[in-house]
């Protein structure tokens, strides 16, 4: 196979956002587009030369083509071994785990997460580094700078790897190992959770419904829930990965997993309802007639995790992203551990995890995980909940209500304004930013502003600074409003407004979230004027 250096011109838009590079499939299909991006990685992260590289994706359209390109380029760039999931599949957390156990120099995860897939959908690529975590801001910036200057890429001609055939193949002088996408991950899960106990819980007639949404978690759900834990096959649905995700939008939330929400509110609902997203890093948790918000799920897992086998030593600490509600802070305080507040995006947890400062972390955007990998992990969260249910013999509702009685309850919602003109979104941010200094001490209905600032973060491990991470208006313990711009959208700008209200009085714990938050929505409009400035009367999505 001849090695070729192919002349190419840079594409100026290859800046990775909070979760890699995401674009329409058609963008990725432009000549040399993917190649330039990958070559930037090979040029900048020199550890790949002579090292191992993990490759896998969420199974969306263009996955297999992109993997063949990546393998040919890896061989031409001196990678010694590629480890690739069979059929081109690897969930994001399973890829992170493989990078760790194989001591790989890095990994390409081909996904646009929950964004719709198919020919007209999105494609994406995340670069994870040695240790399994996402590329740091610094590395991302260097990749971007390099991508703007690139003039050539290297590849091997005529490469074709049979992605269905497990075992070793060679490409030039590089080895390609096709592995089962679930094996290593399933072994890890069995070290963390009490499978006997969960199996017993199923045997006693308890039930689960897990929706893989035709994305990557199907094979993982089949192996773990059905084959290993003995749940009936009807416990999993939409479990075969499809290139277009069945035309759906695999984002496990109240909008896109509505059918699951409806099922959990119907007669005969199972004990636990759960779903994951396109690449398997997000999770949604529901009990019979009850939705557990991600911030609550994080707090509840924080309160129970030390009861599970992999966490018996207790938690080192916990972290949540800034817009995530402060429920977990209360648990951390009660258990005497530090709670860190980081900017949005999983990569900010990595240093804390690597330094052993935290064991558990999570985001409001349906992401939760622990120090077992360096990504959020949807199936892990479902197993953790199953284990908590089996260990306590309580229902999801009982766990939630007990938790709220002890710690109080955080009512929470996120309002997204999608596809705004960039200038309009910026105007909202600038208008609010310009009034922040005047807000403290001001009263809005029942709420008095105690602090208002732009969130800037200094990483406690390496001292690096991240500025401009959202605007927050705090009303003491009682409430918070946060406004920030999304870093993952592919069409126009997305503005996010986050609302949080805390109640800790027995009579205030059973409200409907939308009603509990209604007064705060009015306050938010007075302070942030989103409707006024954007002309939108309502958010595009409420989760
Ligand atoms: C969104 C979520 C964020 C998450 C990211 C990647 O980013 O809000 O928590 O880490 O997707 O899944 P955003 O679009 O808000 O920048
Ligand atoms: Zn995802």
Tab-separated table of C-alpha atoms and ligand atoms in Angstrom, residues 113 277 279 281-282, ligand 2:
chain	number	residue	atom	x	y	z
A	113	UNK	CA	-23.994	12.816	20.226
A	277	UNK	CA	-28.390	9.198	23.786
A	279	UNK	CA	-23.214	7.912	21.722
A	281	UNK	CA	-22.955	9.179	27.411
A	282	UNK	CA	-26.235	10.741	28.539
B	2	LIG	ZN1	-23.765	12.185	23.903
